[in-house]
CSV table of C-alpha atoms in Angstrom, one decimal:
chain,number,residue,atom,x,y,z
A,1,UNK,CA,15.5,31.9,-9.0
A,2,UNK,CA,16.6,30.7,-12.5
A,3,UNK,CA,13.8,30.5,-14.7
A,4,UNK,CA,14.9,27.3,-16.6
A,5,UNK,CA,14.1,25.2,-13.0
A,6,UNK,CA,11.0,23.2,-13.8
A,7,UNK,CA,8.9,21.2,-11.3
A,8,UNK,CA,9.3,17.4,-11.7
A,9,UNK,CA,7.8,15.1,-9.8
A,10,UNK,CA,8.3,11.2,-9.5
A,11,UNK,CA,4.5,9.7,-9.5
A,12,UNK,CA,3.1,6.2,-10.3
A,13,UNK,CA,0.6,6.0,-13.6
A,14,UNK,CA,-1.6,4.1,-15.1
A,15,UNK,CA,-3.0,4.5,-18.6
A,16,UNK,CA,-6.6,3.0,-19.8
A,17,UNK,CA,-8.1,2.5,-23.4
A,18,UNK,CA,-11.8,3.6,-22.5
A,19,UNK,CA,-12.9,1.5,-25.2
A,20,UNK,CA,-11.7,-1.8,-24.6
A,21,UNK,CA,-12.0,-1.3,-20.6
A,22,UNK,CA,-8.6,-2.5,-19.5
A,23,UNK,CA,-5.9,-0.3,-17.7
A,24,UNK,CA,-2.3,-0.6,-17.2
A,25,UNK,CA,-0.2,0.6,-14.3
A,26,UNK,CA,3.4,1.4,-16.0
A,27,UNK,CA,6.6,-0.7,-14.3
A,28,UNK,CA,8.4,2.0,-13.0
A,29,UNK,CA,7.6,5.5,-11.2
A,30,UNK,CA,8.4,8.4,-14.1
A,31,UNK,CA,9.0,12.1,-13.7
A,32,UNK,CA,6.2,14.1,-14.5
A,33,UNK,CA,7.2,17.8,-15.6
A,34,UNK,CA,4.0,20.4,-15.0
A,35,UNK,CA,3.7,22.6,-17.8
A,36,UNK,CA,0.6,24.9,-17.3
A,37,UNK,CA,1.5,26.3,-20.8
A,38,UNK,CA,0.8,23.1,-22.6
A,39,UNK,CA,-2.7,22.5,-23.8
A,40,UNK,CA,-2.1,18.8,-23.8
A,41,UNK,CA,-0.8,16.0,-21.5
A,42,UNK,CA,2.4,14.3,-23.3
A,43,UNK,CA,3.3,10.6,-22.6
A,44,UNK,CA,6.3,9.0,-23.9
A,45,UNK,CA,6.5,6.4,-26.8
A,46,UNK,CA,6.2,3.2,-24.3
A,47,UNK,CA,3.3,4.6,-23.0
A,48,UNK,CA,1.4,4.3,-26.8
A,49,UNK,CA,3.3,0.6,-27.0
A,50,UNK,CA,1.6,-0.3,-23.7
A,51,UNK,CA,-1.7,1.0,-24.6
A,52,UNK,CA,-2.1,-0.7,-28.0
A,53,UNK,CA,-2.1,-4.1,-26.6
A,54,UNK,CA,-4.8,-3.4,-24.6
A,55,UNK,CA,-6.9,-3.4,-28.1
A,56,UNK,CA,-7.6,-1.2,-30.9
A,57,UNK,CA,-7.5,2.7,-29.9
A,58,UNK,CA,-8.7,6.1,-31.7
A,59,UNK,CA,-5.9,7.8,-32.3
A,60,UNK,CA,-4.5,10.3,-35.0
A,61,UNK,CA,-1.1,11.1,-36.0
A,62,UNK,CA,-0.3,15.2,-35.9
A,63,UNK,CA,2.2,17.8,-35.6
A,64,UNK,CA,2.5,19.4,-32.0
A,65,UNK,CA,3.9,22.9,-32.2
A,66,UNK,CA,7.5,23.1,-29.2
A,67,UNK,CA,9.5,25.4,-28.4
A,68,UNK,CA,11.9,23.6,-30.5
A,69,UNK,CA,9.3,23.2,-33.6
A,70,UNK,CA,7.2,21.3,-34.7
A,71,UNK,CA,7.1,17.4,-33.4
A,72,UNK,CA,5.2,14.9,-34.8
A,73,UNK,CA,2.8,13.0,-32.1
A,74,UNK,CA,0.0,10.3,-31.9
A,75,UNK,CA,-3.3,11.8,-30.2
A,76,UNK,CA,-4.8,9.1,-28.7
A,77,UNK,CA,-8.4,10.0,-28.0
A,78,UNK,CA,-11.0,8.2,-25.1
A,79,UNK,CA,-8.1,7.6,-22.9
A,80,UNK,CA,-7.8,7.4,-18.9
A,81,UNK,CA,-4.6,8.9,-17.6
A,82,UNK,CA,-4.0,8.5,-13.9
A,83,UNK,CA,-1.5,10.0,-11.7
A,84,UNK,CA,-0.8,8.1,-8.3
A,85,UNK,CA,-4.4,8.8,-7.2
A,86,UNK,CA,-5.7,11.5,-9.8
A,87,UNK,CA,-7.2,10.3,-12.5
A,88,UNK,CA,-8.0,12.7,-16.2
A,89,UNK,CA,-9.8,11.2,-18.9
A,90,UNK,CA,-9.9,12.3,-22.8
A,91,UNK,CA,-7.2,12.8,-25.1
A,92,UNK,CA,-3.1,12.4,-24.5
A,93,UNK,CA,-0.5,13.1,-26.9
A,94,UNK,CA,2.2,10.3,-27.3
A,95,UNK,CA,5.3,12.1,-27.9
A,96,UNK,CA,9.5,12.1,-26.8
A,97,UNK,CA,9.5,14.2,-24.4
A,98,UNK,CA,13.0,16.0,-23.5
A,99,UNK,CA,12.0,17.8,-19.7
A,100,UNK,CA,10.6,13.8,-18.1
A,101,UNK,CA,8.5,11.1,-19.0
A,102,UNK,CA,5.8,13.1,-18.8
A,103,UNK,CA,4.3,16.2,-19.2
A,104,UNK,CA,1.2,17.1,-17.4
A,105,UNK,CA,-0.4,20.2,-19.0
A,106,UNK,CA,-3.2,22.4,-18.8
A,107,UNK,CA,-5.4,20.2,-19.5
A,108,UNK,CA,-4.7,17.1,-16.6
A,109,UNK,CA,-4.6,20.1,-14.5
A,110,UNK,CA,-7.2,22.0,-14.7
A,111,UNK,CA,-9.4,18.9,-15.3
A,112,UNK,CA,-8.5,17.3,-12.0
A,113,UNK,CA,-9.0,20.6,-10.2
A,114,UNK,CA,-5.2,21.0,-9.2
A,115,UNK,CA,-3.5,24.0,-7.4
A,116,UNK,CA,0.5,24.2,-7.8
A,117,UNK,CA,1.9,25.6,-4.0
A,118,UNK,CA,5.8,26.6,-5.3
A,119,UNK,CA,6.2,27.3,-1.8
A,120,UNK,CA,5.3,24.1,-0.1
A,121,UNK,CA,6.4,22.2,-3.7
A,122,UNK,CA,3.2,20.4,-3.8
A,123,UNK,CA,0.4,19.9,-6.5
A,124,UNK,CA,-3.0,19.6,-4.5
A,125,UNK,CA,-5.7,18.6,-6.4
A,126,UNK,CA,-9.5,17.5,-5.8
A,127,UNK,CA,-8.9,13.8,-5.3
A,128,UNK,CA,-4.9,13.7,-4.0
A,129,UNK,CA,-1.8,15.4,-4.2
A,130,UNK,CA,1.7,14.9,-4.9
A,131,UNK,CA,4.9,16.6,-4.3
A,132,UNK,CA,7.5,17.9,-7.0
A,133,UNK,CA,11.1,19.7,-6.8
A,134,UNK,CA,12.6,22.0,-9.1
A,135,UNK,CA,15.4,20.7,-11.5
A,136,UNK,CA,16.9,22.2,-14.5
């Protein structure tokens, strides 16, 4: 198999600012690249446009080390992130992201208790699962 496949799947999301209560399901289904390598869940730039009218957010402006270099990136901290029906709360990283729309690291994963099945090209996790194919 050629290593530069990666696993995208096409999942529905909604985003939350825990402080001001109110959630937002995005318009359109995006591809969600799995990237057990990244320490951080990436969202694109909409996704921060979205989120700021919901009311004032904690957030922070940093540098996130790629493979390509260094990127800047807004962390937005107390933040819901839900994926069809599997939800991760804490902080995301709003970022462009080259692979999808966005990138579900380590830290989605793990949280939500998910298994990746290459196999069966499925991402089970505690509360739901979702199939992915590879594309390069």
């Amino acid at each position: 198999m050629n290593k530069n496949f990666k696993p995208i799947a096409r999942v529905r999301v909604r985003i939350a600012n825990r402080d001001s209560k109110v959630s937002l399901n995005l318009k359109r289904p995006l591809r969600a690249y799995l990237d057990t390598g990244a320490s951080v869940s990436v969202l694109p730039p909409s996704a921060l446009e979205a989120l700021q009218r919901t009311g004032p957010l904690q957030k922070e402006d940093v540098q996130i080390q790629t493979m390509n270099g260094l990127k800047p990136a807004t962390i937005v901290k107390n933040a819901t992130l839900c994926v069809n029906s599997i939800c991760f709360r804490g902080e995301v990283a709003i970022m462009d992201v080259t692979d999808g729309d966005l990138m579900l690291g380590s830290d989605f994963l793990s949280s939500a208790q998910c298994v990746i099945d290459f196999k069966k090209k499925r991402v089970k996790c505690k509360k739901g699962e979702f199939k992915f194919h590879m594309e390069h």
